[in-house]
Tab-separated table of C-alpha atoms in Angstrom:
chain	number	residue	atom	x	y	z
A	1	MET	CA	21.867	-23.767	7.809
A	2	THR	CA	22.401	-20.664	9.968
A	3	LYS	CA	19.827	-19.153	12.285
A	4	LYS	CA	19.564	-16.106	10.010
A	5	SER	CA	18.850	-18.223	6.939
A	6	ASP	CA	16.284	-20.217	8.941
A	7	TRP	CA	14.493	-16.971	9.797
A	8	LYS	CA	14.519	-15.831	6.159
A	9	LYS	CA	13.092	-19.175	5.098
A	10	LYS	CA	10.296	-18.922	7.680
A	11	LYS	CA	9.394	-15.384	6.609
A	12	LYS	CA	9.320	-16.429	2.975
A	13	GLN	CA	6.951	-19.266	3.848
A	14	ILE	CA	4.699	-16.907	5.823
A	15	MET	CA	4.504	-14.549	2.835
A	16	LEU	CA	3.657	-17.440	0.537
A	17	ASP	CA	0.978	-18.800	2.872
A	18	TYR	CA	-0.766	-15.455	3.236
A	19	ASN	CA	-0.461	-14.631	-0.452
A	20	LEU	CA	-2.189	-17.919	-1.258
A	21	SER	CA	-4.935	-17.443	1.342
A	22	SER	CA	-5.705	-13.774	0.651
A	23	GLU	CA	-8.812	-14.304	-1.493
A	24	PHE	CA	-10.623	-16.452	1.084
A	25	TYR	CA	-9.072	-15.007	4.255
A	26	ASP	CA	-12.095	-12.885	5.192
A	27	GLN	CA	-14.523	-15.754	4.767
A	28	ARG	CA	-12.445	-17.955	7.047
A	29	TYR	CA	-11.299	-15.508	9.718
A	30	MET	CA	-13.625	-12.494	9.840
A	31	GLU	CA	-15.788	-13.685	12.742
A	32	ILE	CA	-12.789	-15.053	14.664
A	33	GLN	CA	-10.947	-11.740	14.439
A	34	LYS	CA	-14.077	-9.681	15.096
A	35	GLU	CA	-14.416	-11.372	18.487
A	36	LYS	CA	-10.965	-10.080	19.469
A	37	TYR	CA	-11.617	-6.583	18.130
A	38	GLU	CA	-14.827	-6.354	20.159
A	39	LEU	CA	-13.010	-7.263	23.368
A	40	ILE	CA	-10.276	-4.725	22.738
A	41	LEU	CA	-12.574	-1.870	21.759
A	42	GLU	CA	-14.890	-2.509	24.727
A	43	ASN	CA	-11.933	-2.232	27.102
A	44	LEU	CA	-10.531	0.859	25.390
A	45	ILE	CA	-13.867	2.638	25.616
A	46	SER	CA	-14.616	1.601	29.207
A	47	ASN	CA	-11.180	2.519	30.579
A	48	PRO	CA	-10.610	6.310	30.790
A	49	LYS	CA	-6.836	5.784	31.025
A	50	LEU	CA	-6.838	4.058	27.631
A	51	ASN	CA	-9.162	6.438	25.841
A	52	LEU	CA	-7.707	8.216	22.811
A	53	LYS	CA	-9.593	10.712	20.675
A	54	ALA	CA	-7.138	11.232	17.808
A	55	GLY	CA	-3.671	10.391	16.520
A	56	ILE	CA	-1.677	8.101	14.267
A	57	LEU	CA	-2.853	4.492	14.375
A	58	LEU	CA	-0.613	1.617	13.265
A	59	ASP	CA	-2.193	-1.735	12.412
A	60	ALA	CA	0.851	-4.038	12.337
A	61	GLY	CA	-0.107	-7.163	10.414
A	62	CYS	CA	-3.233	-5.570	8.949
A	63	GLY	CA	-3.943	-8.328	6.424
A	64	THR	CA	-7.024	-7.581	4.333
A	65	GLY	CA	-8.091	-4.704	6.561
A	66	LEU	CA	-10.513	-6.443	8.907
A	67	LEU	CA	-9.606	-4.201	11.849
A	68	HIS	CA	-9.990	-1.062	9.732
A	69	GLN	CA	-13.364	-2.334	8.543
A	70	TYR	CA	-14.459	-3.087	12.118
A	71	LEU	CA	-13.369	0.287	13.500
A	72	MET	CA	-15.122	2.110	10.657
A	73	LYS	CA	-18.396	0.384	11.550
A	74	SER	CA	-18.060	0.398	15.337
A	75	MET	CA	-16.811	3.919	15.960
A	76	LYS	CA	-18.696	7.018	14.953
A	77	GLN	CA	-17.387	7.944	11.525
A	78	LYS	CA	-16.488	11.453	12.654
A	79	ASP	CA	-14.431	9.944	15.512
A	80	PHE	CA	-12.554	7.512	13.277
A	81	LYS	CA	-11.704	10.365	10.917
A	82	ASN	CA	-9.621	11.849	13.730
A	83	PHE	CA	-7.149	8.990	13.333
A	84	HIS	CA	-4.542	8.690	10.612
A	85	TYR	CA	-4.572	4.971	9.796
A	86	ILE	CA	-1.430	3.092	8.713
A	87	GLY	CA	-1.751	-0.577	7.795
A	88	MET	CA	1.323	-2.771	7.432
A	89	ASP	CA	1.579	-6.355	6.215
A	90	ILE	CA	4.176	-8.740	4.831
A	91	SER	CA	1.828	-10.086	2.125
A	92	ILE	CA	1.320	-8.101	-1.080
A	93	ASN	CA	-1.813	-10.084	-1.919
A	94	MET	CA	-3.407	-9.334	1.450
A	95	LEU	CA	-2.709	-5.626	0.948
A	96	THR	CA	-4.161	-5.836	-2.567
A	97	GLN	CA	-7.419	-7.190	-1.134
A	98	PHE	CA	-7.385	-4.375	1.431
A	99	ARG	CA	-6.800	-1.763	-1.277
A	100	LEU	CA	-9.733	-3.124	-3.297
A	101	LYS	CA	-12.026	-2.672	-0.287
A	102	LEU	CA	-10.839	0.893	0.193
A	103	SER	CA	-11.358	1.680	-3.501
A	104	LYS	CA	-14.928	0.380	-3.449
A	105	GLN	CA	-15.704	2.753	-0.566
A	106	ASN	CA	-13.744	5.686	-2.030
A	107	LEU	CA	-11.408	5.556	0.958
A	108	ASP	CA	-8.109	5.223	-0.919
A	109	LYS	CA	-6.779	8.481	0.495
A	110	LYS	CA	-7.928	7.719	4.039
A	111	ALA	CA	-5.367	4.975	4.746
A	112	ASP	CA	-1.676	4.388	4.103
A	113	LEU	CA	-0.705	0.777	3.385
A	114	LEU	CA	2.884	-0.448	3.745
A	115	LEU	CA	4.447	-3.678	2.498
A	116	SER	CA	6.865	-4.639	5.262
A	117	ASP	CA	7.290	-6.918	8.257
A	118	ILE	CA	7.024	-6.160	11.956
A	119	GLU	CA	10.746	-6.667	12.517
A	120	HIS	CA	11.644	-3.902	10.035
A	121	LEU	CA	9.016	-1.166	10.184
A	122	PRO	CA	9.624	1.742	7.746
A	123	ILE	CA	8.418	4.232	10.347
A	124	ARG	CA	10.318	6.880	12.302
A	125	ASN	CA	10.933	6.628	16.037
A	126	SER	CA	8.208	7.627	18.487
A	127	VAL	CA	5.472	8.778	16.097
A	128	ILE	CA	2.635	6.269	16.661
A	129	ASP	CA	-0.164	7.122	19.127
A	130	ILE	CA	-1.995	3.789	19.105
A	131	LEU	CA	-0.717	0.370	18.060
A	132	PHE	CA	-2.703	-2.718	17.151
A	133	CYS	CA	-0.755	-5.931	16.617
A	134	ILE	CA	-3.413	-8.634	16.551
A	135	THR	CA	-2.584	-12.317	15.952
A	136	SER	CA	0.692	-11.417	14.246
A	137	LEU	CA	3.654	-11.761	16.620
A	138	GLN	CA	3.488	-15.558	16.707
A	139	ASN	CA	4.328	-15.609	12.982
A	140	LEU	CA	7.736	-14.047	13.566
A	141	PRO	CA	10.951	-16.074	13.757
A	142	GLY	CA	11.739	-14.100	16.937
A	143	ILE	CA	9.028	-12.341	18.951
A	144	ASP	CA	11.517	-10.139	20.860
A	145	LYS	CA	12.597	-8.295	17.710
A	146	GLY	CA	8.978	-7.696	16.726
A	147	ILE	CA	8.116	-6.262	20.130
A	148	SER	CA	11.190	-4.009	20.310
A	149	GLU	CA	10.652	-2.734	16.762
A	150	SER	CA	6.991	-1.992	17.501
A	151	PHE	CA	7.939	-0.072	20.646
A	152	ARG	CA	10.558	1.889	18.711
A	153	THR	CA	7.839	3.439	16.549
A	154	ILE	CA	5.380	4.361	19.309
A	155	LYS	CA	5.373	7.392	21.561
A	156	ASN	CA	5.890	7.139	25.287
A	157	GLY	CA	2.367	6.755	26.653
A	158	ALA	CA	0.971	5.401	23.383
A	159	ILE	CA	-1.886	2.922	23.642
A	160	VAL	CA	-0.693	-0.593	22.845
A	161	ASN	CA	-2.848	-3.594	21.921
A	162	PHE	CA	-1.138	-6.962	21.399
A	163	SER	CA	-2.603	-10.426	20.946
A	164	VAL	CA	-1.034	-13.802	20.208
A	165	LEU	CA	-2.422	-17.280	19.684
A	166	LYS	CA	-2.571	-19.204	22.959
A	167	LYS	CA	-1.439	-22.397	21.271
A	168	LYS	CA	1.794	-20.717	20.127
A	169	PHE	CA	2.936	-19.181	23.437
A	170	LYS	CA	2.919	-19.851	27.134
A	171	ILE	CA	0.849	-17.116	28.742
A	172	SER	CA	3.545	-16.394	31.336
A	173	THR	CA	6.192	-16.041	28.626
A	174	PHE	CA	4.157	-13.518	26.667
A	175	LYS	CA	3.360	-11.455	29.780
A	176	GLU	CA	6.984	-11.396	30.903
A	177	LYS	CA	8.133	-10.057	27.553
A	178	ILE	CA	5.943	-6.969	27.522
A	179	GLU	CA	4.498	-6.130	30.941
A	180	LYS	CA	7.592	-4.187	32.084
A	181	MET	CA	7.193	-2.007	29.000
A	182	MET	CA	3.621	-0.966	29.798
A	183	THR	CA	1.461	0.799	32.401
A	184	ASP	CA	-2.322	0.803	32.959
A	185	LYS	CA	-2.279	-2.816	31.845
A	186	ILE	CA	-5.233	-5.024	30.969
A	187	PHE	CA	-4.682	-8.744	30.411
A	188	LEU	CA	-7.444	-10.820	28.801
A	189	ASN	CA	-7.435	-14.612	28.732
A	190	ILE	CA	-10.995	-15.642	27.953
A	191	ASP	CA	-12.259	-19.166	27.356
A	192	GLY	CA	-13.307	-19.665	23.755
A	193	VAL	CA	-11.133	-16.832	22.427
A	194	GLU	CA	-8.074	-18.203	20.632
A	195	ASP	CA	-5.767	-15.310	21.575
A	196	ILE	CA	-4.465	-13.855	24.779
A	197	ILE	CA	-4.717	-10.069	24.700
A	198	TYR	CA	-2.487	-7.518	26.414
A	199	MET	CA	-3.384	-3.836	26.434
A	200	GLY	CA	-2.006	-0.739	28.101
A	201	ARG	CA	0.113	2.355	27.658
A	202	ALA	CA	3.722	2.231	26.552
A	203	SER	CA	6.313	3.067	29.187
A	204	LYS	CA	9.571	3.951	27.422
A	205	GLU	CA	11.331	5.881	30.184
């Protein structure tokens, strides 16, 4: 079996796993993910260099919309309305759950949802102002492709927020892969939090 076919097989399995878990995903992971969102938002708000008032926001690996839900509650509604939200996920069932939440709140027209994977984003070059990629990169067959594709879509100077499961990556390996591509960096490795978090501004020049 070739490397390419191995990657396709892994992606297919990831889609299947998330499709099967979509109905109980929130119950299992909401509090775990919320902990990460709180850390990220606290650092964005407290750091003037990472403060953004408006723009296009990409949630790469959005799942059932937990980040969207958190930002809606945590930010002033008028402030969140200044962002154009795009959610992308590889699982159709996860996106279906997300769409149901939006419909219940009459927010269908306030978010664009895309069925895709992080290695092949259907987004033009250099249009994203703020990127969230939370607990998603470790699911890819190759993290390098996911990082480069994410950076392709963001503007120079865009705010970037990555996290990966500690148990899936060596901390030094993760830092080496992205720190040369960012400025105003914040690195978070906190006991009790399952992810390492890397934040900053994209440096594409």
